[in-house]
PDB file of N, CA, C and O in Angstrom:
ATOM      1  N   MET Z1375      76.025 111.326 107.996  1.00 37.00           N
ATOM      2  CA  MET Z1375      77.169 110.666 107.393  1.00 37.00           C
ATOM      3  C   MET Z1375      78.360 110.649 108.364  1.00 37.00           C
ATOM      4  O   MET Z1375      78.659 111.643 109.001  1.00 37.00           O
ATOM      5  N   GLN Z1376      78.992 109.528 108.495  1.00 51.00           N
ATOM      6  CA  GLN Z1376      80.140 109.398 109.363  1.00 51.00           C
ATOM      7  C   GLN Z1376      81.369 110.048 108.735  1.00 51.00           C
ATOM      8  O   GLN Z1376      81.500 110.190 107.529  1.00 51.00           O
ATOM      9  N   ASN Z1377      82.296 110.411 109.631  1.00 65.00           N
ATOM     10  CA  ASN Z1377      83.569 110.947 109.138  1.00 65.00           C
ATOM     11  C   ASN Z1377      84.523 109.765 108.987  1.00 65.00           C
ATOM     12  O   ASN Z1377      85.163 109.327 109.916  1.00 65.00           O
ATOM     13  N   ASP Z1378      84.574 109.158 107.801  1.00 74.00           N
ATOM     14  CA  ASP Z1378      85.356 107.955 107.493  1.00 74.00           C
ATOM     15  C   ASP Z1378      86.672 108.312 106.791  1.00 74.00           C
ATOM     16  O   ASP Z1378      87.182 107.486 106.047  1.00 74.00           O
ATOM     17  N   ILE Z1379      87.177 109.517 106.962  1.00 85.00           N
ATOM     18  CA  ILE Z1379      88.404 109.902 106.311  1.00 85.00           C
ATOM     19  C   ILE Z1379      89.556 109.276 107.090  1.00 85.00           C
ATOM     20  O   ILE Z1379      89.655 109.441 108.293  1.00 85.00           O
ATOM     21  N   HIS Z1380      90.422 108.561 106.371  1.00 89.00           N
ATOM     22  CA  HIS Z1380      91.551 107.941 107.021  1.00 89.00           C
ATOM     23  C   HIS Z1380      92.871 108.576 106.481  1.00 89.00           C
ATOM     24  O   HIS Z1380      92.862 109.203 105.433  1.00 89.00           O
ATOM     25  N   GLN Z1381      93.942 108.349 107.263  1.00 95.00           N
ATOM     26  CA  GLN Z1381      95.238 108.902 106.891  1.00 95.00           C
ATOM     27  C   GLN Z1381      96.242 107.773 107.076  1.00 95.00           C
ATOM     28  O   GLN Z1381      96.171 107.014 108.011  1.00 95.00           O
ATOM     29  N   ILE Z1382      97.169 107.694 106.099  1.00 95.00           N
ATOM     30  CA  ILE Z1382      98.248 106.731 106.139  1.00 95.00           C
ATOM     31  C   ILE Z1382      99.566 107.462 106.165  1.00 95.00           C
ATOM     32  O   ILE Z1382      99.808 108.312 105.292  1.00 95.00           O
ATOM     33  N   ILE Z1383     100.413 107.125 107.111  1.00 96.00           N
ATOM     34  CA  ILE Z1383     101.735 107.759 107.185  1.00 96.00           C
ATOM     35  C   ILE Z1383     102.788 106.641 107.215  1.00 96.00           C
ATOM     36  O   ILE Z1383     102.733 105.771 108.104  1.00 96.00           O
ATOM     37  N   VAL Z1384     103.686 106.651 106.248  1.00 95.00           N
ATOM     38  CA  VAL Z1384     104.804 105.712 106.245  1.00 95.00           C
ATOM     39  C   VAL Z1384     106.058 106.523 106.450  1.00 95.00           C
ATOM     40  O   VAL Z1384     106.364 107.445 105.688  1.00 95.00           O
ATOM     41  N   THR Z1385     106.845 106.186 107.493  1.00 95.00           N
ATOM     42  CA  THR Z1385     107.985 106.943 107.837  1.00 95.00           C
ATOM     43  C   THR Z1385     109.246 106.116 107.524  1.00 95.00           C
ATOM     44  O   THR Z1385     109.455 105.057 108.091  1.00 95.00           O
ATOM     45  N   GLN Z1386     110.058 106.612 106.598  1.00 95.00           N
ATOM     46  CA  GLN Z1386     111.338 106.035 106.179  1.00 95.00           C
ATOM     47  C   GLN Z1386     111.218 104.521 105.904  1.00 95.00           C
ATOM     48  O   GLN Z1386     112.148 103.755 106.244  1.00 95.00           O
ATOM     49  N   LYS Z1387     110.112 104.077 105.332  1.00 94.00           N
ATOM     50  CA  LYS Z1387     109.875 102.676 104.978  1.00 94.00           C
ATOM     51  C   LYS Z1387     110.005 101.725 106.167  1.00 94.00           C
ATOM     52  O   LYS Z1387     110.154 100.512 106.025  1.00 94.00           O
ATOM     53  N   LYS Z1388     109.914 102.266 107.455  1.00 96.00           N
ATOM     54  CA  LYS Z1388     110.076 101.455 108.614  1.00 96.00           C
ATOM     55  C   LYS Z1388     108.890 101.429 109.521  1.00 96.00           C
ATOM     56  O   LYS Z1388     108.703 100.482 110.263  1.00 96.00           O
ATOM     57  N   ASP Z1389     108.099 102.470 109.513  1.00 95.00           N
ATOM     58  CA  ASP Z1389     106.945 102.565 110.422  1.00 95.00           C
ATOM     59  C   ASP Z1389     105.753 102.988 109.591  1.00 95.00           C
ATOM     60  O   ASP Z1389     105.812 103.800 108.660  1.00 95.00           O
ATOM     61  N   VAL Z1390     104.561 102.439 109.933  1.00 96.00           N
ATOM     62  CA  VAL Z1390     103.311 102.815 109.279  1.00 96.00           C
ATOM     63  C   VAL Z1390     102.290 103.102 110.336  1.00 96.00           C
ATOM     64  O   VAL Z1390     102.179 102.399 111.371  1.00 96.00           O
ATOM     65  N   SER Z1391     101.530 104.179 110.113  1.00 97.00           N
ATOM     66  CA  SER Z1391     100.454 104.570 111.005  1.00 97.00           C
ATOM     67  C   SER Z1391      99.228 104.829 110.163  1.00 97.00           C
ATOM     68  O   SER Z1391      99.291 105.511 109.157  1.00 97.00           O
ATOM     69  N   VAL Z1392      98.061 104.301 110.610  1.00 97.00           N
ATOM     70  CA  VAL Z1392      96.840 104.422 109.846  1.00 97.00           C
ATOM     71  C   VAL Z1392      95.715 104.832 110.818  1.00 97.00           C
ATOM     72  O   VAL Z1392      95.617 104.249 111.904  1.00 97.00           O
ATOM     73  N   THR Z1393      94.891 105.785 110.405  1.00 96.00           N
ATOM     74  CA  THR Z1393      93.754 106.176 111.249  1.00 96.00           C
ATOM     75  C   THR Z1393      92.488 105.653 110.602  1.00 96.00           C
ATOM     76  O   THR Z1393      92.478 105.261 109.420  1.00 96.00           O
ATOM     77  N   CYS Z1394      91.388 105.620 111.357  1.00 95.00           N
ATOM     78  CA  CYS Z1394      90.077 105.196 110.912  1.00 95.00           C
ATOM     79  C   CYS Z1394      90.063 103.674 110.598  1.00 95.00           C
ATOM     80  O   CYS Z1394      89.369 103.243 109.676  1.00 95.00           O
ATOM     81  N   VAL Z1395      90.815 102.881 111.392  1.00 96.00           N
ATOM     82  CA  VAL Z1395      90.842 101.467 111.212  1.00 96.00           C
ATOM     83  C   VAL Z1395      89.777 100.846 112.096  1.00 96.00           C
ATOM     84  O   VAL Z1395      89.623 101.153 113.246  1.00 96.00           O
ATOM     85  N   GLU Z1396      89.038  99.879 111.505  1.00 96.00           N
ATOM     86  CA  GLU Z1396      87.967  99.179 112.234  1.00 96.00           C
ATOM     87  C   GLU Z1396      88.502  97.914 112.872  1.00 96.00           C
ATOM     88  O   GLU Z1396      88.071  97.560 113.990  1.00 96.00           O
ATOM     89  N   GLY Z1397      89.454  97.254 112.252  1.00 96.00           N
ATOM     90  CA  GLY Z1397      89.990  96.028 112.816  1.00 96.00           C
ATOM     91  C   GLY Z1397      91.123  95.473 112.021  1.00 96.00           C
ATOM     92  O   GLY Z1397      91.359  95.878 110.868  1.00 96.00           O
ATOM     93  N   VAL Z1398      91.838  94.543 112.626  1.00 97.00           N
ATOM     94  CA  VAL Z1398      92.928  93.808 111.983  1.00 97.00           C
ATOM     95  C   VAL Z1398      92.381  92.469 111.530  1.00 97.00           C
ATOM     96  O   VAL Z1398      91.976  91.646 112.347  1.00 97.00           O
ATOM     97  N   LEU Z1399      92.273  92.243 110.207  1.00 96.00           N
ATOM     98  CA  LEU Z1399      91.714  91.023 109.660  1.00 96.00           C
ATOM     99  C   LEU Z1399      92.733  89.863 109.586  1.00 96.00           C
ATOM    100  O   LEU Z1399      92.350  88.705 109.792  1.00 96.00           O
ATOM    101  N   ALA Z1400      93.968  90.187 109.292  1.00 96.00           N
ATOM    102  CA  ALA Z1400      95.004  89.158 109.165  1.00 96.00           C
ATOM    103  C   ALA Z1400      96.367  89.763 109.399  1.00 96.00           C
ATOM    104  O   ALA Z1400      96.554  90.998 109.144  1.00 96.00           O
ATOM    105  N   PHE Z1401      97.300  88.959 109.906  1.00 96.00           N
ATOM    106  CA  PHE Z1401      98.632  89.499 110.195  1.00 96.00           C
ATOM    107  C   PHE Z1401      99.679  88.399 110.021  1.00 96.00           C
ATOM    108  O   PHE Z1401      99.491  87.242 110.412  1.00 96.00           O
ATOM    109  N   SER Z1402     100.756  88.753 109.347  1.00 96.00           N
ATOM    110  CA  SER Z1402     101.949  87.932 109.288  1.00 96.00           C
ATOM    111  C   SER Z1402     103.148  88.867 109.206  1.00 96.00           C
ATOM    112  O   SER Z1402     102.967  90.068 109.107  1.00 96.00           O
ATOM    113  N   GLU Z1403     104.353  88.325 109.215  1.00 97.00           N
ATOM    114  CA  GLU Z1403     105.520  89.149 109.122  1.00 97.00           C
ATOM    115  C   GLU Z1403     105.646  89.799 107.762  1.00 97.00           C
ATOM    116  O   GLU Z1403     106.401  90.803 107.590  1.00 97.00           O
ATOM    117  N   SER Z1404     104.891  89.337 106.770  1.00 96.00           N
ATOM    118  CA  SER Z1404     105.007  89.882 105.406  1.00 96.00           C
ATOM    119  C   SER Z1404     103.793  90.661 104.924  1.00 96.00           C
ATOM    120  O   SER Z1404     103.869  91.367 103.920  1.00 96.00           O
ATOM    121  N   LYS Z1405     102.676  90.526 105.630  1.00 96.00           N
ATOM    122  CA  LYS Z1405     101.433  91.214 105.172  1.00 96.00           C
ATOM    123  C   LYS Z1405     100.472  91.419 106.335  1.00 96.00           C
ATOM    124  O   LYS Z1405     100.236  90.538 107.130  1.00 96.00           O
ATOM    125  N   ILE Z1406      99.920  92.632 106.400  1.00 96.00           N
ATOM    126  CA  ILE Z1406      98.884  92.987 107.358  1.00 96.00           C
ATOM    127  C   ILE Z1406      97.647  93.436 106.582  1.00 96.00           C
ATOM    128  O   ILE Z1406      97.756  94.258 105.663  1.00 96.00           O
ATOM    129  N   THR Z1407      96.487  92.896 106.931  1.00 96.00           N
ATOM    130  CA  THR Z1407      95.250  93.276 106.309  1.00 96.00           C
ATOM    131  C   THR Z1407      94.361  93.966 107.319  1.00 96.00           C
ATOM    132  O   THR Z1407      94.062  93.423 108.389  1.00 96.00           O
ATOM    133  N   LEU Z1408      93.961  95.196 107.034  1.00 96.00           N
ATOM    134  CA  LEU Z1408      93.161  95.999 107.911  1.00 96.00           C
ATOM    135  C   LEU Z1408      91.773  96.271 107.309  1.00 96.00           C
ATOM    136  O   LEU Z1408      91.687  96.445 106.094  1.00 96.00           O
ATOM    137  N   SER Z1409      90.755  96.311 108.140  1.00 95.00           N
ATOM    138  CA  SER Z1409      89.440  96.757 107.641  1.00 95.00           C
ATOM    139  C   SER Z1409      89.305  98.228 108.042  1.00 95.00           C
ATOM    140  O   SER Z1409      89.634  98.603 109.192  1.00 95.00           O
ATOM    141  N   LEU Z1410      88.831  99.036 107.122  1.00 94.00           N
ATOM    142  CA  LEU Z1410      88.666 100.451 107.345  1.00 94.00           C
ATOM    143  C   LEU Z1410      87.222 100.802 107.680  1.00 94.00           C
ATOM    144  O   LEU Z1410      86.315 100.173 107.155  1.00 94.00           O
ATOM    145  N   LYS Z1411      87.022 101.776 108.529  1.00 92.00           N
ATOM    146  CA  LYS Z1411      85.699 102.260 108.842  1.00 92.00           C
ATOM    147  C   LYS Z1411      85.107 102.816 107.539  1.00 92.00           C
ATOM    148  O   LYS Z1411      85.801 103.486 106.790  1.00 92.00           O
ATOM    149  N   GLY Z1412      83.862 102.519 107.278  1.00 87.00           N
ATOM    150  CA  GLY Z1412      83.233 102.939 106.048  1.00 87.00           C
ATOM    151  C   GLY Z1412      83.364 101.955 104.922  1.00 87.00           C
ATOM    152  O   GLY Z1412      82.853 102.161 103.827  1.00 87.00           O
ATOM    153  N   GLY Z1413      84.049 100.862 105.174  1.00 86.00           N
ATOM    154  CA  GLY Z1413      84.202  99.800 104.203  1.00 86.00           C
ATOM    155  C   GLY Z1413      85.556  99.780 103.528  1.00 86.00           C
ATOM    156  O   GLY Z1413      86.305 100.745 103.551  1.00 86.00           O
ATOM    157  N   GLY Z1414      85.897  98.656 102.947  1.00 90.00           N
ATOM    158  CA  GLY Z1414      87.158  98.512 102.279  1.00 90.00           C
ATOM    159  C   GLY Z1414      88.237  97.931 103.146  1.00 90.00           C
ATOM    160  O   GLY Z1414      88.083  97.825 104.375  1.00 90.00           O
ATOM    161  N   LYS Z1415      89.319  97.562 102.512  1.00 94.00           N
ATOM    162  CA  LYS Z1415      90.484  96.956 103.177  1.00 94.00           C
ATOM    163  C   LYS Z1415      91.732  97.706 102.793  1.00 94.00           C
ATOM    164  O   LYS Z1415      91.827  98.276 101.729  1.00 94.00           O
ATOM    165  N   LEU Z1416      92.714  97.643 103.683  1.00 95.00           N
ATOM    166  CA  LEU Z1416      94.025  98.205 103.401  1.00 95.00           C
ATOM    167  C   LEU Z1416      95.072  97.106 103.693  1.00 95.00           C
ATOM    168  O   LEU Z1416      95.003  96.430 104.702  1.00 95.00           O
ATOM    169  N   PHE Z1417      95.990  96.915 102.724  1.00 95.00           N
ATOM    170  CA  PHE Z1417      97.023  95.882 102.830  1.00 95.00           C
ATOM    171  C   PHE Z1417      98.366  96.593 102.994  1.00 95.00           C
ATOM    172  O   PHE Z1417      98.700  97.462 102.249  1.00 95.00           O
ATOM    173  N   VAL Z1418      99.139  96.139 104.007  1.00 95.00           N
ATOM    174  CA  VAL Z1418     100.483  96.613 104.196  1.00 95.00           C
ATOM    175  C   VAL Z1418     101.405  95.437 103.939  1.00 95.00           C
ATOM    176  O   VAL Z1418     101.265  94.373 104.568  1.00 95.00           O
ATOM    177  N   ALA Z1419     102.347  95.587 103.004  1.00 95.00           N
ATOM    178  CA  ALA Z1419     103.245  94.503 102.636  1.00 95.00           C
ATOM    179  C   ALA Z1419     104.682  94.901 103.055  1.00 95.00           C
ATOM    180  O   ALA Z1419     105.051  96.080 103.049  1.00 95.00           O
ATOM    181  N   GLY Z1420     105.478  93.888 103.415  1.00 95.00           N
ATOM    182  CA  GLY Z1420     106.841  94.153 103.794  1.00 95.00           C
ATOM    183  C   GLY Z1420     107.475  92.916 104.360  1.00 95.00           C
ATOM    184  O   GLY Z1420     107.092  91.772 104.055  1.00 95.00           O
ATOM    185  N   SER Z1421     108.457  93.114 105.221  1.00 97.00           N
ATOM    186  CA  SER Z1421     109.115  91.989 105.912  1.00 97.00           C
ATOM    187  C   SER Z1421     109.395  92.412 107.335  1.00 97.00           C
ATOM    188  O   SER Z1421     109.580  93.590 107.655  1.00 97.00           O
ATOM    189  N   GLY Z1422     109.364  91.432 108.234  1.00 98.00           N
ATOM    190  CA  GLY Z1422     109.597  91.694 109.639  1.00 98.00           C
ATOM    191  C   GLY Z1422     108.554  92.621 110.252  1.00 98.00           C
ATOM    192  O   GLY Z1422     108.832  93.333 111.206  1.00 98.00           O
ATOM    193  N   LEU Z1423     107.334  92.578 109.742  1.00 97.00           N
ATOM    194  CA  LEU Z1423     106.278  93.492 110.229  1.00 97.00           C
ATOM    195  C   LEU Z1423     105.821  93.046 111.625  1.00 97.00           C
ATOM    196  O   LEU Z1423     105.617  91.859 111.863  1.00 97.00           O
ATOM    197  N   LYS Z1424     105.629  94.038 112.495  1.00 97.00           N
ATOM    198  CA  LYS Z1424     105.170  93.814 113.834  1.00 97.00           C
ATOM    199  C   LYS Z1424     104.141  94.875 114.151  1.00 97.00           C
ATOM    200  O   LYS Z1424     104.310  96.049 113.880  1.00 97.00           O
ATOM    201  N   ILE Z1425     103.051  94.471 114.765  1.00 97.00           N
ATOM    202  CA  ILE Z1425     102.043  95.414 115.208  1.00 97.00           C
ATOM    203  C   ILE Z1425     102.542  96.064 116.489  1.00 97.00           C
ATOM    204  O   ILE Z1425     102.868  95.412 117.473  1.00 97.00           O
ATOM    205  N   VAL Z1426     102.607  97.397 116.497  1.00 97.00           N
ATOM    206  CA  VAL Z1426     103.097  98.140 117.633  1.00 97.00           C
ATOM    207  C   VAL Z1426     101.903  98.523 118.509  1.00 97.00           C
ATOM    208  O   VAL Z1426     101.975  98.477 119.728  1.00 97.00           O
ATOM    209  N   GLY Z1427     100.782  98.900 117.879  1.00 97.00           N
ATOM    210  CA  GLY Z1427      99.619  99.251 118.636  1.00 97.00           C
ATOM    211  C   GLY Z1427      98.358  99.361 117.797  1.00 97.00           C
ATOM    212  O   GLY Z1427      98.441  99.580 116.582  1.00 97.00           O
ATOM    213  N   PHE Z1428      97.196  99.089 118.403  1.00 97.00           N
ATOM    214  CA  PHE Z1428      95.930  99.291 117.764  1.00 97.00           C
ATOM    215  C   PHE Z1428      94.882  99.589 118.809  1.00 97.00           C
ATOM    216  O   PHE Z1428      94.760  98.887 119.790  1.00 97.00           O
ATOM    217  N   SER Z1429      94.143 100.679 118.636  1.00 96.00           N
ATOM    218  CA  SER Z1429      93.084 101.066 119.530  1.00 96.00           C
ATOM    219  C   SER Z1429      91.785 101.036 118.720  1.00 96.00           C
ATOM    220  O   SER Z1429      91.607 101.823 117.807  1.00 96.00           O
ATOM    221  N   LYS Z1430      90.888 100.134 119.066  1.00 93.00           N
ATOM    222  CA  LYS Z1430      89.597 100.043 118.380  1.00 93.00           C
ATOM    223  C   LYS Z1430      88.789 101.302 118.635  1.00 93.00           C
ATOM    224  O   LYS Z1430      88.037 101.808 117.781  1.00 93.00           O
ATOM    225  N   ASP Z1431      88.923 101.875 119.857  1.00 93.00           N
ATOM    226  CA  ASP Z1431      88.189 103.087 120.223  1.00 93.00           C
ATOM    227  C   ASP Z1431      88.582 104.273 119.322  1.00 93.00           C
ATOM    228  O   ASP Z1431      87.694 104.953 118.800  1.00 93.00           O
ATOM    229  N   SER Z1432      89.919 104.524 119.199  1.00 94.00           N
ATOM    230  CA  SER Z1432      90.349 105.672 118.408  1.00 94.00           C
ATOM    231  C   SER Z1432      90.504 105.344 116.921  1.00 94.00           C
ATOM    232  O   SER Z1432      90.552 106.226 116.118  1.00 94.00           O
ATOM    233  N   GLY Z1433      90.639 104.042 116.592  1.00 95.00           N
ATOM    234  CA  GLY Z1433      90.845 103.625 115.205  1.00 95.00           C
ATOM    235  C   GLY Z1433      92.279 103.835 114.717  1.00 95.00           C
ATOM    236  O   GLY Z1433      92.524 103.758 113.499  1.00 95.00           O
ATOM    237  N   VAL Z1434      93.215 104.028 115.660  1.00 97.00           N
ATOM    238  CA  VAL Z1434      94.594 104.250 115.253  1.00 97.00           C
ATOM    239  C   VAL Z1434      95.371 102.924 115.338  1.00 97.00           C
ATOM    240  O   VAL Z1434      95.336 102.232 116.300  1.00 97.00           O
ATOM    241  N   PHE Z1435      96.059 102.652 114.193  1.00 98.00           N
ATOM    242  CA  PHE Z1435      96.883 101.408 114.059  1.00 98.00           C
ATOM    243  C   PHE Z1435      98.292 101.836 113.768  1.00 98.00           C
ATOM    244  O   PHE Z1435      98.562 102.676 112.938  1.00 98.00           O
ATOM    245  N   THR Z1436      99.271 101.148 114.376  1.00 98.00           N
ATOM    246  CA  THR Z1436     100.670 101.399 114.080  1.00 98.00           C
ATOM    247  C   THR Z1436     101.427 100.064 113.967  1.00 98.00           C
ATOM    248  O   THR Z1436     101.128  99.110 114.707  1.00 98.00           O
ATOM    249  N   ALA Z1437     102.400 100.024 113.075  1.00 98.00           N
ATOM    250  CA  ALA Z1437     103.202  98.814 112.866  1.00 98.00           C
ATOM    251  C   ALA Z1437     104.608  99.276 112.485  1.00 98.00           C
ATOM    252  O   ALA Z1437     104.798 100.389 112.002  1.00 98.00           O
ATOM    253  N   SER Z1438     105.573  98.354 112.686  1.00 97.00           N
ATOM    254  CA  SER Z1438     106.945  98.636 112.298  1.00 97.00           C
ATOM    255  C   SER Z1438     107.496  97.443 111.577  1.00 97.00           C
ATOM    256  O   SER Z1438     106.939  96.359 111.597  1.00 97.00           O
ATOM    257  N   GLY Z1439     108.616  97.700 110.863  1.00 97.00           N
ATOM    258  CA  GLY Z1439     109.247  96.638 110.086  1.00 97.00           C
ATOM    259  C   GLY Z1439     109.745  97.281 108.791  1.00 97.00           C
ATOM    260  O   GLY Z1439     109.858  98.525 108.677  1.00 97.00           O
ATOM    261  N   SER Z1440     110.013  96.486 107.786  1.00 96.00           N
ATOM    262  CA  SER Z1440     110.426  96.998 106.484  1.00 96.00           C
ATOM    263  C   SER Z1440     109.180  97.043 105.600  1.00 96.00           C
ATOM    264  O   SER Z1440     108.717  96.016 105.109  1.00 96.00           O
ATOM    265  N   VAL Z1441     108.639  98.239 105.391  1.00 95.00           N
ATOM    266  CA  VAL Z1441     107.418  98.430 104.614  1.00 95.00           C
ATOM    267  C   VAL Z1441     107.786  98.638 103.133  1.00 95.00           C
ATOM    268  O   VAL Z1441     108.570  99.520 102.796  1.00 95.00           O
ATOM    269  N   VAL Z1442     107.224  97.772 102.265  1.00 94.00           N
ATOM    270  CA  VAL Z1442     107.484  97.900 100.811  1.00 94.00           C
ATOM    271  C   VAL Z1442     106.277  98.360 100.011  1.00 94.00           C
ATOM    272  O   VAL Z1442     106.436  98.778  98.888  1.00 94.00           O
ATOM    273  N   GLY Z1443     105.113  98.294 100.596  1.00 92.00           N
ATOM    274  CA  GLY Z1443     103.918  98.751  99.888  1.00 92.00           C
ATOM    275  C   GLY Z1443     102.649  98.807 100.727  1.00 92.00           C
ATOM    276  O   GLY Z1443     102.542  98.136 101.734  1.00 92.00           O
ATOM    277  N   VAL Z1444     101.759  99.693 100.283  1.00 93.00           N
ATOM    278  CA  VAL Z1444     100.456  99.826 100.899  1.00 93.00           C
ATOM    279  C   VAL Z1444      99.440  99.895  99.749  1.00 93.00           C
ATOM    280  O   VAL Z1444      99.667 100.636  98.819  1.00 93.00           O
ATOM    281  N   SER Z1445      98.395  99.063  99.833  1.00 93.00           N
ATOM    282  CA  SER Z1445      97.403  99.081  98.758  1.00 93.00           C
ATOM    283  C   SER Z1445      96.027  98.885  99.321  1.00 93.00           C
ATOM    284  O   SER Z1445      95.828  98.374 100.426  1.00 93.00           O
ATOM    285  N   TYR Z1446      94.994  99.270  98.520  1.00 91.00           N
ATOM    286  CA  TYR Z1446      93.613  99.196  98.894  1.00 91.00           C
ATOM    287  C   TYR Z1446      92.974  97.932  98.246  1.00 91.00           C
ATOM    288  O   TYR Z1446      93.379  97.510  97.195  1.00 91.00           O
ATOM    289  N   GLY Z1447      91.958  97.395  98.926  1.00 85.00           N
ATOM    290  CA  GLY Z1447      91.143  96.312  98.372  1.00 85.00           C
ATOM    291  C   GLY Z1447      89.742  96.433  98.862  1.00 85.00           C
ATOM    292  O   GLY Z1447      89.408  97.333  99.639  1.00 85.00           O
ATOM    293  N   GLY Z1448      88.859  95.565  98.450  1.00 58.00           N
ATOM    294  CA  GLY Z1448      87.487  95.597  98.939  1.00 58.00           C
ATOM    295  C   GLY Z1448      86.656  96.519  98.025  1.00 58.00           C
ATOM    296  O   GLY Z1448      86.793  96.501  96.812  1.00 58.00           O
ATOM    297  N   LYS Z1449      85.836  97.337  98.637  1.00 50.00           N
ATOM    298  CA  LYS Z1449      84.934  98.242  97.865  1.00 50.00           C
ATOM    299  C   LYS Z1449      85.802  99.192  97.051  1.00 50.00           C
ATOM    300  O   LYS Z1449      86.735  99.788  97.532  1.00 50.00           O
ATOM    301  N   SER Z1450      85.433  99.362  95.824  1.00 45.00           N
ATOM    302  CA  SER Z1450      86.166 100.270  94.928  1.00 45.00           C
ATOM    303  C   SER Z1450      85.674 101.689  95.175  1.00 45.00           C
ATOM    304  O   SER Z1450      84.656 101.955  95.732  1.00 45.00           O
ATOM    305  N   PHE Z1451      86.469 102.647  94.688  1.00 46.00           N
ATOM    306  CA  PHE Z1451      86.121 104.046  94.803  1.00 46.00           C
ATOM    307  C   PHE Z1451      84.788 104.314  94.067  1.00 46.00           C
ATOM    308  O   PHE Z1451      83.921 105.007  94.575  1.00 46.00           O
ATOM    309  N   ALA Z1452      84.593 103.688  92.884  1.00 44.00           N
ATOM    310  CA  ALA Z1452      83.365 103.877  92.126  1.00 44.00           C
ATOM    311  C   ALA Z1452      82.162 103.313  92.917  1.00 44.00           C
ATOM    312  O   ALA Z1452      81.093 103.931  92.912  1.00 44.00           O
ATOM    313  N   ALA Z1453      82.345 102.226  93.582  1.00 46.00           N
ATOM    314  CA  ALA Z1453      81.238 101.620  94.357  1.00 46.00           C
ATOM    315  C   ALA Z1453      80.831 102.595  95.475  1.00 46.00           C
ATOM    316  O   ALA Z1453      79.621 102.743  95.786  1.00 46.00           O
ATOM    317  N   LYS Z1454      81.795 103.262  96.108  1.00 46.00           N
ATOM    318  CA  LYS Z1454      81.477 104.235  97.190  1.00 46.00           C
ATOM    319  C   LYS Z1454      80.808 105.443  96.590  1.00 46.00           C
ATOM    320  O   LYS Z1454      79.877 106.039  97.180  1.00 46.00           O
ATOM    321  N   LEU Z1455      81.270 105.895  95.454  1.00 44.00           N
ATOM    322  CA  LEU Z1455      80.779 107.118  94.803  1.00 44.00           C
ATOM    323  C   LEU Z1455      79.331 106.988  94.362  1.00 44.00           C
ATOM    324  O   LEU Z1455      78.532 107.911  94.524  1.00 44.00           O
ATOM    325  N   PHE Z1456      78.930 105.838  93.852  1.00 43.00           N
ATOM    326  CA  PHE Z1456      77.605 105.625  93.293  1.00 43.00           C
ATOM    327  C   PHE Z1456      76.639 104.839  94.181  1.00 43.00           C
ATOM    328  O   PHE Z1456      75.650 104.347  93.696  1.00 43.00           O
ATOM    329  N   ARG Z1457      76.861 104.802  95.463  1.00 46.00           N
ATOM    330  CA  ARG Z1457      75.935 104.078  96.346  1.00 46.00           C
ATOM    331  C   ARG Z1457      74.757 104.910  96.697  1.00 46.00           C
ATOM    332  O   ARG Z1457      74.625 106.070  96.567  1.00 46.00           O
TER     333      ARG Z1457
END
């Protein structure tokens, strides 16, 4: 089993850092869509969002701007639990 545990850190609603990211699926100044290792998606919403860095090797993603929300999509928790 892979270690697909990810961590999300939002600092003062201005910076966001996410680990265990597989790729950036979509990006605009108001929404970033990330694919997570192990399945599922993570959405970052805000304004003036800019990608600061992303390393596919380490899976670390960082962005800055005015962050108003972070939410999950894709595979549900129940789908992962009962596979």
